[in-house]
Amino acid sequence: MENHINDKRYSLEDLPENVAKFYRSVPFPHDYATNFKSIKEFARQCQLSHSKTILITSGGTIVPIEKNMVRYLDNFSGGGRGAATAEYFLEHGYHVLFLYRKNSLQPFIRHLMLHDTNFFTFLSYNPEQHLAYVSDTYKEQVSNLFMKWKSYIDSGRLLRVHFETVGEYLYYLRASTIELSTLKRNMIIFAAAAVSDFYIPLDQMSEHKIQSKNEGLTINLDPVPKLLKLVVSEWAPDAYTVSFKLETDINILDAKCQTSLNSYHHQLVIGNLLSDYKNWVVFHTPSKPAMYIRKTEQQIKDHVDIEPMIGERLKDLHRIYCDHPPHTTTNHNHNHHQQN
Amino acid sequence: MENHINDKRYSLEDLPENVAKFYRSVPFPHDYATNFKSIKEFARQCQLSHSKTILITSGGTIVPIEKNMVRYLDNFSGGGRGAATAEYFLEHGYHVLFLYRKNSLQPFIRHLMLHDTNFFTFLSYNPEQHLAYVSDTYKEQVSNLFMKWKSYIDSGRLLRVHFETVGEYLYYLRASTIELSTLKRNMIIFAAAAVSDFYIPLDQMSEHKIQSKNEGLTINLDPVPKLLKLVVSEWAPDAYTVSFKLETDINILDAKCQTSLNSYHHQLVIGNLLSDYKNWVVFHTPSKPAMYIRKTEQQIKDHVDIEPMIGERLKDLHRIYCDHPPHTTTNHNHNHHQQN
């Protein structure tokens, strides 16, 4: 990438062996140059406006099984949490870089993508004028949502960049965190995307569609390196960084969150269970006891979003983080890194 | 399923061992009863109207890796071919049962789901009235598409049933072909869905999310039984049945199509290559040499759909098939089956 040739921050040489190998073992995103330019410009605008900024990653990542991809492994995530969180922070004055899986849920639009709805769900038809129009039932809701969506995009407060594969995702995660790192403590990294833990390197991948011969199939996958470590120690060491732990087994959730904090030395791990991630989450931070955010019975019944409750708590934590800069010139995260 | 208790056609007892095992090894679709009723009623309406009918299967199928599904294997297919084919046959008088992967492309709507478009792409906003409306640029296109969509659904000519997993798909394939089989030769089965060749039986599936331990992962999958054989020999032996072969390697395409015809004794295999499936396909039938359908250079440049060309040829083949009933009382397909 010509953008990166003279930029030491993008050099693969100084990276851990497994990370450099990963980046070399996945295809470069084909629209990277355009998106990189947008991200750079967005970071400049955030700096100029002195606005707080949040990078939200959202949706699952796919892992191709063949070079000529017919089959792929995917991670379940509709992207609802990321999209709802983007709304909250937009409405509370933040700039939002929304890094999302193609065709997953997006802020504001998500309210119109429930169940088996589609574009036509919201239209009515006037046969005399031969005209489709937004039906009276939805007119107010659609107008409200569209107006917000349009104003945040037009004003440059919301930038959307999409990915599909785990390789594309990790290229854009690197670009976003490095370019936004100039915002220092004014930035939150909200890593809600369900990133695959495993992938197949290009050189181990079948060229063509794997043939079925009425036999079974065995797929061998390599581990995806944990890039959160690099985000925290190298790419955006001053940011307030939040990661997620999604589990299906409640008995291991807290321990997994703590292990994550101890491994990456970031600010917050939000734990949740697949079965009821919409009803409660738990905040694990290095310094405080675990904090639970739970919807009331009534809120569950009313299908109230939990994301504004998460957002409010996070915004408070971020304000405290911004108001209390580190005592030493070397910041807290760097200290942690150096201990490793 | 109570609907099936006294219906021998749905008994798993008489099925080949691997097929019965498959149906017992995947969860029953949770909205099956409702959809089954719709399919039954649709078949009754097709019969009453003496209309020709096409069952179109469309989109990919997913294969869960865990019982509490976080990861799954998927098959690439946007569903464009199935959706475009549905339009063609609706506009040429057929009833269409559209069995599609949730969130894949649907007839008419597909024209509004190109690239990174969404609902809001087609709206404008009037700030004085605080009102969103279908923008002038798209008014005519959206009105046309919506009018068609609405009229085909309202008249009962188009029934949509969606699936996600390969198990759900094969439950609905069985229900659709069995219930529509009363239409005899008036029915086409157009099996365009990209069905997974492999799956993990429930009893071999991890209960919880598989943990990553900075090690690789090996996934072992069993073969999915080829139900096309049962469709042709048992479930809908009189239908005109079309299957697809999607390959990435041109050198094996024709042989794969022929093998498929020889194995299942159906009427037509349409071969295509992943790299340019929008530009040409090849028809393999038992009695005629391979027939190619190719777009011209100009049609490729103009992004003209190939599906109406495929549809026209198929409609002709189906008309000939309907006009020439089998000579013997036992039909052609049954003969084939008995030879197996």
XYZ file of C-alpha atoms in Angstrom:
680
model
C 0.000 0.000 0.000
C 1.531 3.261 -1.164
C -0.009 5.076 1.831
C 2.021 2.946 4.171
C 5.406 2.753 2.483
C 7.030 5.524 4.488
C 4.861 5.164 7.574
C 6.661 3.122 10.196
C 3.417 2.597 12.114
C 2.226 0.332 9.311
C 5.428 -1.655 8.937
C 4.961 -5.407 9.352
C 8.650 -5.838 10.175
C 8.439 -4.858 13.839
C 5.309 -6.870 14.560
C 5.225 -10.206 16.355
C 5.883 -13.084 13.946
C 2.313 -14.486 14.079
C 0.763 -11.071 13.405
C 3.000 -10.322 10.437
C 2.258 -13.822 9.124
C -1.480 -13.199 9.485
C -1.399 -9.956 7.499
C 0.644 -11.643 4.778
C -1.713 -14.666 4.720
C -4.944 -12.814 3.918
C -5.836 -10.777 0.833
C -5.576 -6.994 1.081
C -9.060 -5.358 1.090
C -9.651 -4.307 -2.516
C -11.216 -0.917 -1.658
C -8.645 -0.167 1.037
C -7.128 2.960 -0.536
C -10.482 4.787 -0.702
C -11.515 3.773 2.804
C -8.099 4.620 4.222
C -8.411 8.136 2.813
C -11.873 8.529 4.372
C -10.633 7.328 7.754
C -7.672 9.743 7.641
C -9.939 12.664 6.761
C -12.447 11.663 9.452
C -9.654 11.618 12.062
C -8.568 15.103 10.954
C -12.137 16.405 11.310
C -12.474 14.859 14.790
C -9.280 16.606 15.845
C -10.356 19.966 14.388
C -13.733 19.831 16.123
C -12.243 18.787 19.496
C -15.087 16.290 19.603
C -14.977 13.045 21.502
C -14.913 10.095 19.150
C -15.839 6.440 19.314
C -14.690 3.686 16.998
C -17.381 1.002 16.988
C -16.698 -2.362 15.378
C -19.818 -4.369 14.660
C -21.065 -7.623 13.135
C -19.378 -10.961 12.462
C -16.383 -11.752 10.255
C -16.201 -14.458 7.625
C -13.383 -16.914 7.051
C -13.151 -18.214 3.459
C -12.591 -21.975 3.096
C -11.506 -21.802 -0.559
C -9.543 -19.164 -2.536
C -12.370 -19.157 -5.061
C -14.769 -18.799 -2.171
C -17.890 -20.951 -2.221
C -17.875 -21.864 1.473
C -16.938 -19.852 4.512
C -17.070 -19.957 8.269
C -19.045 -17.152 9.894
C -19.587 -15.753 13.388
C -23.098 -15.040 14.497
C -23.786 -11.347 15.010
C -26.583 -9.274 13.590
C -24.748 -6.092 14.517
C -27.600 -4.779 16.662
C -25.420 -3.887 19.650
C -22.926 -1.914 17.581
C -25.663 -0.087 15.660
C -27.640 0.851 18.797
C -24.451 2.022 20.512
C -23.589 4.187 17.499
C -26.983 5.898 17.837
C -26.403 6.584 21.524
C -23.002 8.190 21.032
C -24.097 10.191 17.983
C -26.976 11.598 19.997
C -24.560 12.457 22.805
C -22.184 14.510 20.717
C -19.523 11.967 19.739
C -18.118 11.432 16.264
C -18.615 7.787 15.299
C -16.470 5.632 13.032
C -18.695 2.643 12.389
C -16.676 -0.333 11.146
C -19.297 -2.923 10.291
C -19.854 -6.212 8.534
C -21.487 -5.660 5.149
C -25.263 -6.176 5.332
C -25.344 -6.204 9.134
C -27.499 -3.747 11.073
C -26.728 -0.031 10.872
C -27.715 2.838 13.167
C -31.258 4.156 12.627
C -31.923 1.780 9.704
C -31.896 -1.106 12.184
C -35.347 -0.095 13.465
C -36.716 -0.828 10.005
C -34.987 -4.209 9.724
C -36.847 -6.228 12.303
C -37.897 -9.817 11.664
C -38.696 -10.404 8.010
C -39.228 -6.760 7.071
C -37.905 -5.233 3.891
C -38.127 -1.934 2.041
C -41.645 -2.719 0.805
C -42.968 -3.313 4.322
C -43.048 0.448 4.822
C -44.692 1.454 1.546
C -48.259 1.879 0.381
C -49.456 2.128 -3.198
C -51.741 4.633 -4.840
C -53.124 2.946 -7.978
C -54.586 6.141 -9.497
C -51.259 7.935 -9.438
C -49.349 4.677 -9.873
C -47.232 5.848 -6.960
C -45.475 4.164 -4.055
C -45.201 6.251 -0.884
C -44.164 5.787 2.740
C -47.345 4.492 4.338
C -49.158 6.536 6.970
C -48.460 3.910 9.634
C -44.710 4.392 9.321
C -44.464 7.968 8.047
C -43.433 9.528 11.332
C -41.005 6.768 12.346
C -39.333 6.594 8.941
C -39.070 10.391 8.670
C -37.470 10.664 12.102
C -34.948 7.920 11.482
C -34.069 9.088 7.986
C -33.611 12.678 9.138
C -31.148 11.625 11.858
C -29.274 9.248 9.573
C -28.947 11.864 6.862
C -27.879 14.674 9.184
C -25.152 12.632 10.906
C -23.753 11.424 7.605
C -23.996 14.824 5.882
C -22.297 16.603 8.794
C -19.435 14.080 8.802
C -20.228 12.945 12.344
C -20.836 9.364 11.183
C -18.385 7.525 8.934
C -19.223 3.991 7.861
C -16.644 1.499 6.571
C -17.606 -2.103 5.891
C -15.737 -5.401 5.829
C -16.563 -9.045 5.190
C -13.596 -11.294 5.969
C -11.587 -11.419 9.176
C -8.584 -10.265 7.120
C -10.372 -7.156 5.866
C -11.589 -6.443 9.384
C -8.117 -6.568 10.877
C -6.663 -4.352 8.129
C -9.321 -1.731 8.888
C -8.962 -2.117 12.652
C -5.266 -1.301 12.280
C -5.931 1.706 10.036
C -8.740 3.061 12.248
C -6.922 2.763 15.555
C -3.646 4.160 14.205
C -5.264 7.126 12.435
C -7.578 7.973 15.357
C -4.799 7.582 17.933
C -3.930 11.262 17.460
C -7.119 12.004 19.446
C -5.407 10.516 22.495
C -7.739 10.038 25.484
C -10.671 11.598 23.621
C -11.267 8.317 21.821
C -13.177 5.206 22.823
C -12.544 1.944 20.995
C -15.692 -0.158 21.303
C -14.748 -3.531 19.824
C -18.136 -5.239 19.613
C -17.520 -7.153 16.369
C -17.607 -10.952 16.683
C -14.161 -11.648 15.295
C -13.293 -15.177 14.254
C -10.717 -16.865 16.466
C -9.631 -19.104 13.587
C -8.763 -18.730 9.903
C -7.158 -20.561 7.009
C -3.953 -18.949 5.672
C -3.928 -18.436 1.877
C -1.166 -20.968 1.338
C -3.163 -23.697 3.114
C -6.373 -22.891 1.306
C -7.860 -25.022 -1.430
C -7.715 -23.217 -4.785
C -11.111 -24.527 -5.916
C -14.394 -25.557 -4.398
C -13.794 -28.592 -2.216
C -15.517 -31.564 -3.841
C -18.015 -33.703 -1.986
C -17.612 -37.428 -2.499
C -20.261 -38.694 -0.108
C -17.563 -38.565 2.516
C -17.096 -36.214 5.415
C -14.917 -33.144 5.418
C -12.243 -32.027 7.848
C -11.324 -28.357 8.042
C -8.116 -27.302 9.798
C -7.888 -23.722 10.972
C -5.041 -21.655 12.429
C -5.529 -19.259 15.338
C -6.156 -15.595 14.485
C -3.655 -13.473 16.442
C -5.163 -11.339 19.196
C -4.674 -7.864 17.789
C -6.268 -6.195 20.801
C -2.842 -6.473 22.416
C -1.326 -4.351 19.637
C -4.201 -1.874 19.693
C -3.635 -1.236 23.398
C 0.148 -1.273 23.468
C 1.088 0.199 20.073
C -1.625 1.522 17.810
C -3.833 3.587 20.123
C -2.282 3.371 23.604
C -4.158 6.406 24.960
C -7.652 5.377 23.898
C -10.286 4.067 26.283
C -10.547 0.538 24.945
C -13.544 -1.727 25.456
C -13.727 -5.351 24.346
C -16.497 -7.937 24.599
C -16.715 -11.501 25.779
C -19.645 -13.396 24.395
C -20.054 -16.841 25.921
C -22.814 -19.446 26.003
C -21.757 -20.899 29.358
C -22.344 -18.610 32.366
C -19.886 -20.588 34.495
C -16.865 -19.392 32.560
C -17.946 -15.832 31.697
C -16.376 -13.870 34.579
C -13.103 -15.746 34.434
C -12.873 -15.173 30.671
C -13.436 -11.436 31.168
C -10.734 -11.219 33.829
C -8.262 -13.193 31.729
C -8.901 -10.807 28.865
C -8.206 -7.750 31.066
C -5.043 -9.343 32.401
C -3.819 -10.221 28.921
C -4.450 -6.947 27.124
C -4.374 -4.347 29.928
C -7.196 -2.327 28.478
C -9.894 -0.389 30.301
C -13.083 -2.438 30.131
C -14.391 -5.878 29.216
C -18.134 -6.197 28.764
C -19.285 -9.772 29.338
C -22.516 -11.180 27.953
C -24.267 -14.469 27.300
C -25.606 -15.394 23.868
C -28.933 -16.530 25.329
C -29.844 -13.171 26.899
C -27.298 -10.600 25.808
C -30.134 -8.150 25.248
C -31.181 -8.247 28.919
C -27.990 -7.847 30.947
C -24.242 -7.356 30.657
C -21.412 -7.203 33.161
C -18.620 -4.573 33.201
C -15.170 -5.779 34.245
C -12.535 -3.082 34.826
C -9.055 -3.425 36.347
C -9.829 -1.377 39.442
C -13.481 -1.892 40.405
C -15.631 -4.895 41.303
C -17.789 -6.292 38.485
C -20.773 -4.027 37.704
C -23.978 -5.450 36.290
C -26.377 -3.619 34.008
C -29.752 -5.315 33.947
C -33.040 -4.398 32.360
C -36.085 -4.527 34.653
C -38.820 -7.088 34.016
C -40.905 -4.296 32.538
C -38.090 -3.150 30.248
C -37.636 -6.719 29.031
C -41.367 -6.942 28.343
C -41.289 -3.625 26.467
C -38.239 -4.630 24.402
C -36.381 -1.517 25.586
C -32.812 -1.351 24.230
C -30.078 -1.990 26.774
C -27.450 -0.137 24.688
C -28.318 3.368 25.984
C -27.805 2.052 29.533
C -24.450 0.590 28.519
C -23.640 3.806 26.655
C -24.444 6.035 29.603
C -22.194 4.069 31.967
C -19.430 3.955 29.373
C -19.700 7.692 28.680
C -19.248 8.328 32.431
C -16.233 6.040 32.592
C -14.770 7.787 29.545
C -15.326 11.247 31.066
C -13.491 10.210 34.218
C -10.723 8.744 32.051
C -10.409 12.040 30.125
C -10.473 14.137 33.295
C -7.710 12.158 34.974
C -4.715 12.060 32.696
C -1.945 9.673 33.736
C 0.487 10.946 36.391
C 3.643 9.933 34.583
C 4.669 10.993 31.098
C 4.613 7.361 30.062
C 0.985 6.434 30.247
C -0.591 3.564 32.087
C -0.996 1.353 29.070
C 2.574 1.719 28.025
C 3.656 0.687 31.494
C 1.618 -2.429 31.185
C 3.065 -3.134 27.794
C 6.568 -2.814 29.058
C 5.914 -5.305 31.802
C 5.035 -7.975 29.260
C -45.160 -33.164 13.638
C -48.876 -33.770 14.022
C -49.445 -32.964 10.341
C -47.339 -35.935 9.388
C -48.380 -38.605 11.864
C -50.840 -40.349 9.577
C -49.194 -39.361 6.313
C -46.999 -42.164 5.046
C -45.267 -39.820 2.618
C -43.604 -38.148 5.597
C -42.580 -41.311 7.404
C -38.864 -41.542 8.097
C -39.100 -45.334 8.436
C -39.005 -46.164 4.733
C -36.225 -43.728 3.894
C -32.605 -44.710 3.295
C -30.689 -44.985 6.557
C -28.506 -41.894 5.979
C -31.515 -39.714 5.110
C -33.520 -40.779 8.162
C -30.408 -40.179 10.270
C -30.027 -36.703 8.785
C -33.598 -35.668 9.584
C -33.207 -36.981 13.129
C -29.839 -35.190 13.540
C -31.026 -31.641 12.857
C -33.532 -29.516 14.782
C -37.069 -29.300 13.421
C -37.777 -25.795 11.992
C -39.564 -23.950 14.791
C -42.141 -22.256 12.523
C -42.735 -25.403 10.489
C -46.436 -25.879 11.312
C -47.406 -22.419 10.008
C -45.307 -22.708 6.871
C -46.530 -26.238 6.202
C -50.105 -24.994 6.274
C -49.257 -22.166 3.842
C -47.538 -24.576 1.457
C -50.528 -26.965 1.545
C -52.965 -24.133 0.836
C -50.736 -22.784 -1.942
C -50.661 -26.235 -3.605
C -54.459 -26.392 -3.412
C -54.750 -22.975 -5.074
C -52.320 -23.980 -7.836
C -54.424 -27.059 -8.524
C -57.699 -25.093 -8.557
C -56.325 -22.489 -10.956
C -54.805 -25.121 -13.310
C -51.802 -22.858 -13.383
C -48.300 -24.039 -14.037
C -46.157 -23.783 -10.930
C -42.477 -23.492 -10.165
C -40.773 -24.253 -6.861
C -37.629 -22.113 -6.693
C -35.050 -22.737 -3.984
C -32.633 -19.864 -3.483
C -29.693 -18.694 -1.387
C -27.151 -20.565 0.712
C -27.679 -22.773 3.763
C -25.867 -22.503 7.071
C -24.385 -25.336 9.132
C -24.146 -24.580 12.859
C -20.854 -25.552 14.529
C -22.210 -25.378 18.093
C -25.647 -26.185 19.570
C -25.639 -22.733 21.134
C -24.664 -21.354 17.770
C -21.937 -18.738 17.683
C -20.135 -20.070 14.615
C -21.460 -21.621 11.437
C -20.349 -22.711 8.024
C -22.099 -20.967 5.136
C -22.370 -21.354 1.376
C -21.927 -18.302 -0.763
C -25.080 -17.299 -2.615
C -26.736 -13.911 -2.724
C -29.911 -15.466 -4.091
C -29.923 -13.279 -7.207
C -30.464 -16.145 -9.645
C -33.454 -17.534 -7.759
C -35.030 -14.099 -7.283
C -34.623 -13.105 -10.954
C -36.024 -16.465 -12.064
C -39.027 -15.993 -9.781
C -39.761 -12.675 -11.503
C -39.571 -14.286 -14.946
C -41.995 -17.087 -14.125
C -44.414 -14.800 -12.271
C -44.534 -12.523 -15.294
C -45.153 -15.557 -17.522
C -48.180 -16.834 -15.649
C -46.681 -19.368 -13.259
C -47.416 -19.673 -9.559
C -44.126 -19.427 -7.636
C -43.213 -21.045 -4.336
C -40.055 -19.182 -3.365
C -38.070 -21.126 -0.759
C -35.253 -18.762 0.170
C -32.504 -18.162 2.659
C -33.523 -15.498 5.145
C -32.109 -12.081 4.181
C -31.080 -13.220 0.707
C -32.364 -11.452 -2.412
C -36.078 -11.589 -3.201
C -37.935 -10.958 -6.466
C -38.472 -7.259 -7.309
C -36.859 -6.077 -4.061
C -33.512 -7.313 -5.396
C -33.318 -4.326 -7.782
C -33.214 -2.057 -4.739
C -30.524 -4.074 -2.968
C -27.521 -3.440 -5.174
C -24.078 -2.763 -3.715
C -24.311 -0.921 -0.415
C -27.851 0.383 -0.855
C -30.418 0.343 1.914
C -33.918 1.650 2.497
C -32.667 5.222 2.963
C -30.889 5.251 -0.398
C -34.260 5.722 -2.077
C -35.668 8.444 0.163
C -35.542 12.219 0.174
C -36.417 14.508 3.047
C -38.650 17.554 3.138
C -37.559 19.588 6.187
C -40.606 21.912 6.183
C -43.052 19.054 6.414
C -40.552 16.919 8.340
C -41.389 14.172 5.879
C -39.466 11.360 4.202
C -40.672 10.396 0.729
C -39.554 8.196 -2.160
C -37.178 10.497 -4.026
C -37.975 11.661 -7.552
C -34.998 9.784 -8.971
C -36.401 6.427 -7.850
C -40.147 7.126 -7.779
C -40.984 5.349 -11.009
C -38.719 2.342 -10.414
C -39.830 1.829 -6.821
C -43.516 2.227 -7.713
C -43.254 -0.329 -10.520
C -41.444 -2.897 -8.429
C -43.639 -2.440 -5.381
C -46.834 -2.705 -7.456
C -45.714 -6.028 -8.957
C -44.516 -7.424 -5.634
C -47.754 -6.476 -3.921
C -50.032 -7.797 -6.657
C -48.308 -11.198 -6.859
C -48.366 -11.656 -3.109
C -51.933 -10.382 -2.680
C -53.231 -12.625 -5.459
C -51.532 -15.671 -3.929
C -49.359 -16.225 -6.997
C -46.180 -15.809 -4.938
C -45.602 -17.678 -1.685
C -42.372 -17.052 0.208
C -40.968 -19.432 2.839
C -37.563 -18.840 4.340
C -34.934 -21.052 5.957
C -31.500 -20.598 7.482
C -29.880 -23.960 8.258
C -29.389 -26.878 5.883
C -31.722 -28.872 8.157
C -34.538 -26.340 7.854
C -34.009 -26.219 4.106
C -34.321 -29.966 3.681
C -37.452 -30.134 5.858
C -39.087 -27.492 3.652
C -37.816 -29.077 0.436
C -39.547 -32.294 1.453
C -42.794 -30.524 2.376
C -42.808 -28.408 -0.802
C -42.105 -31.197 -3.253
C -44.531 -33.641 -1.607
C -47.386 -31.127 -1.369
C -46.872 -29.770 -4.896
C -46.482 -33.251 -6.398
C -50.262 -33.381 -6.932
C -49.670 -30.910 -9.780
C -47.888 -33.697 -11.649
C -46.114 -32.522 -14.817
C -47.375 -28.953 -14.389
C -44.649 -28.314 -11.862
C -41.017 -27.290 -12.268
C -38.589 -27.786 -9.398
C -35.804 -25.232 -9.815
C -33.249 -26.138 -7.161
C -30.917 -23.147 -7.290
C -30.123 -22.976 -3.560
C -26.474 -23.539 -2.652
C -26.986 -26.444 -0.272
C -24.156 -27.435 2.021
C -22.598 -30.798 1.203
C -21.522 -31.233 4.834
C -23.023 -30.845 8.288
C -22.445 -31.685 11.940
C -25.056 -34.023 13.480
C -26.527 -32.748 16.753
C -24.942 -35.547 18.789
C -21.463 -34.640 17.513
C -21.929 -30.938 18.072
C -20.285 -28.966 20.849
C -22.869 -27.761 23.364
C -21.133 -24.428 23.937
C -19.009 -21.997 22.032
C -15.739 -23.695 21.164
C -12.971 -22.004 23.137
C -9.900 -20.561 21.486
C -6.634 -21.314 23.260
C -4.195 -19.795 20.777
C -4.284 -23.134 19.062
C -5.838 -24.151 15.784
C -9.237 -25.753 15.371
C -10.271 -28.864 13.474
C -13.883 -29.253 12.382
C -15.162 -32.662 11.271
C -18.285 -32.712 9.129
C -20.498 -35.549 7.875
C -21.881 -35.657 4.333
C -25.373 -34.261 3.791
C -27.444 -36.914 1.976
C -28.361 -36.057 -1.623
C -32.106 -35.561 -1.326
C -32.497 -34.782 -5.027
C -32.625 -38.549 -5.525
C -35.692 -38.775 -3.269
C -37.325 -35.732 -4.844
C -37.083 -37.367 -8.285
C -37.924 -40.932 -7.353
C -40.408 -40.528 -4.485
C -41.588 -37.069 -3.541
C -42.401 -35.428 -6.883
C -41.657 -38.015 -9.585
C -43.700 -36.243 -12.278
C -42.204 -32.773 -11.874
C -39.730 -31.250 -14.303
C -36.717 -31.114 -12.031
C -33.749 -28.796 -12.538
C -30.614 -28.805 -10.440
C -27.479 -26.663 -10.553
C -23.773 -27.366 -10.568
C -21.661 -24.454 -9.453
C -17.952 -25.054 -9.853
C -14.863 -22.875 -9.804
C -12.875 -25.144 -12.143
C -14.096 -25.209 -15.773
C -12.265 -28.480 -16.436
C -14.599 -30.538 -14.276
C -17.903 -28.727 -14.902
C -19.344 -30.811 -17.753
C -18.396 -34.122 -16.151
C -19.988 -33.055 -12.858
C -23.219 -32.128 -14.649
C -23.351 -35.480 -16.446
C -22.626 -37.411 -13.260
C -25.458 -35.559 -11.568
C -27.911 -36.459 -14.375
C -26.811 -40.088 -14.257
C -27.197 -40.246 -10.499
C -30.575 -38.606 -10.075
C -32.290 -39.196 -13.446
C -33.901 -35.796 -13.479
C -34.597 -33.565 -16.445
C -31.986 -30.813 -16.455
C -28.695 -29.800 -14.879
C -27.630 -26.193 -15.341
C -23.871 -25.830 -15.030
C -22.154 -22.557 -14.149
C -18.834 -21.190 -12.955
C -18.551 -18.990 -9.877
C -16.321 -16.503 -11.715
C -18.834 -15.645 -14.464
C -22.142 -17.321 -13.622
C -23.919 -14.116 -14.635
C -22.623 -14.318 -18.199
C -23.197 -17.891 -19.352
C -24.620 -21.245 -18.284
C -24.768 -24.675 -19.891
C -27.877 -26.916 -20.030
C -27.284 -30.653 -19.684
C -30.288 -32.917 -20.403
C -30.381 -36.702 -20.769
C -31.318 -36.677 -24.465
C -29.719 -33.640 -26.122
C -26.170 -32.336 -26.519
C -25.097 -29.614 -24.073
C -26.709 -26.247 -24.844
C -24.984 -22.990 -23.948
C -26.731 -19.756 -23.074
C -24.382 -16.817 -23.352
C -24.891 -13.097 -23.056
C -23.450 -10.998 -25.889
C -20.585 -8.600 -25.218
C -23.101 -5.765 -25.294
C -25.424 -7.527 -22.828
C -22.506 -8.081 -20.463
C -21.606 -4.388 -20.744
C -25.225 -3.380 -20.089
C -25.548 -5.736 -17.061
C -28.576 -7.395 -18.660
C -29.928 -10.292 -16.545
C -29.296 -13.765 -17.962
C -32.191 -15.296 -15.970
C -34.941 -14.370 -18.493
C -32.890 -16.174 -21.171
C -32.580 -19.208 -18.921
C -36.265 -18.914 -18.014
C -37.394 -18.764 -21.644
C -35.467 -21.895 -22.576
C -36.684 -23.682 -19.473
C -40.295 -22.667 -20.103
C -40.019 -24.190 -23.597
C -38.554 -27.407 -22.231
C -41.320 -27.560 -19.644
C -44.017 -27.005 -22.274
C -42.660 -29.893 -24.359
C -42.515 -32.016 -21.199
C -46.176 -31.217 -20.402
C -47.275 -31.841 -23.995
C -45.639 -35.247 -24.164
C -46.848 -37.354 -21.290
C -44.982 -40.633 -20.743
C -46.036 -43.583 -22.912
C -46.311 -46.090 -20.127
C -48.448 -45.803 -17.008
C -45.316 -45.967 -14.893
C -43.535 -42.748 -15.674
C -40.031 -42.285 -16.871
C -38.654 -41.274 -13.525
C -40.093 -44.253 -11.765
C -38.470 -46.505 -14.304
C -35.149 -44.946 -13.583
C -35.698 -45.297 -9.902
C -36.515 -48.957 -10.205
C -33.326 -49.574 -12.090
C -31.294 -48.269 -9.189
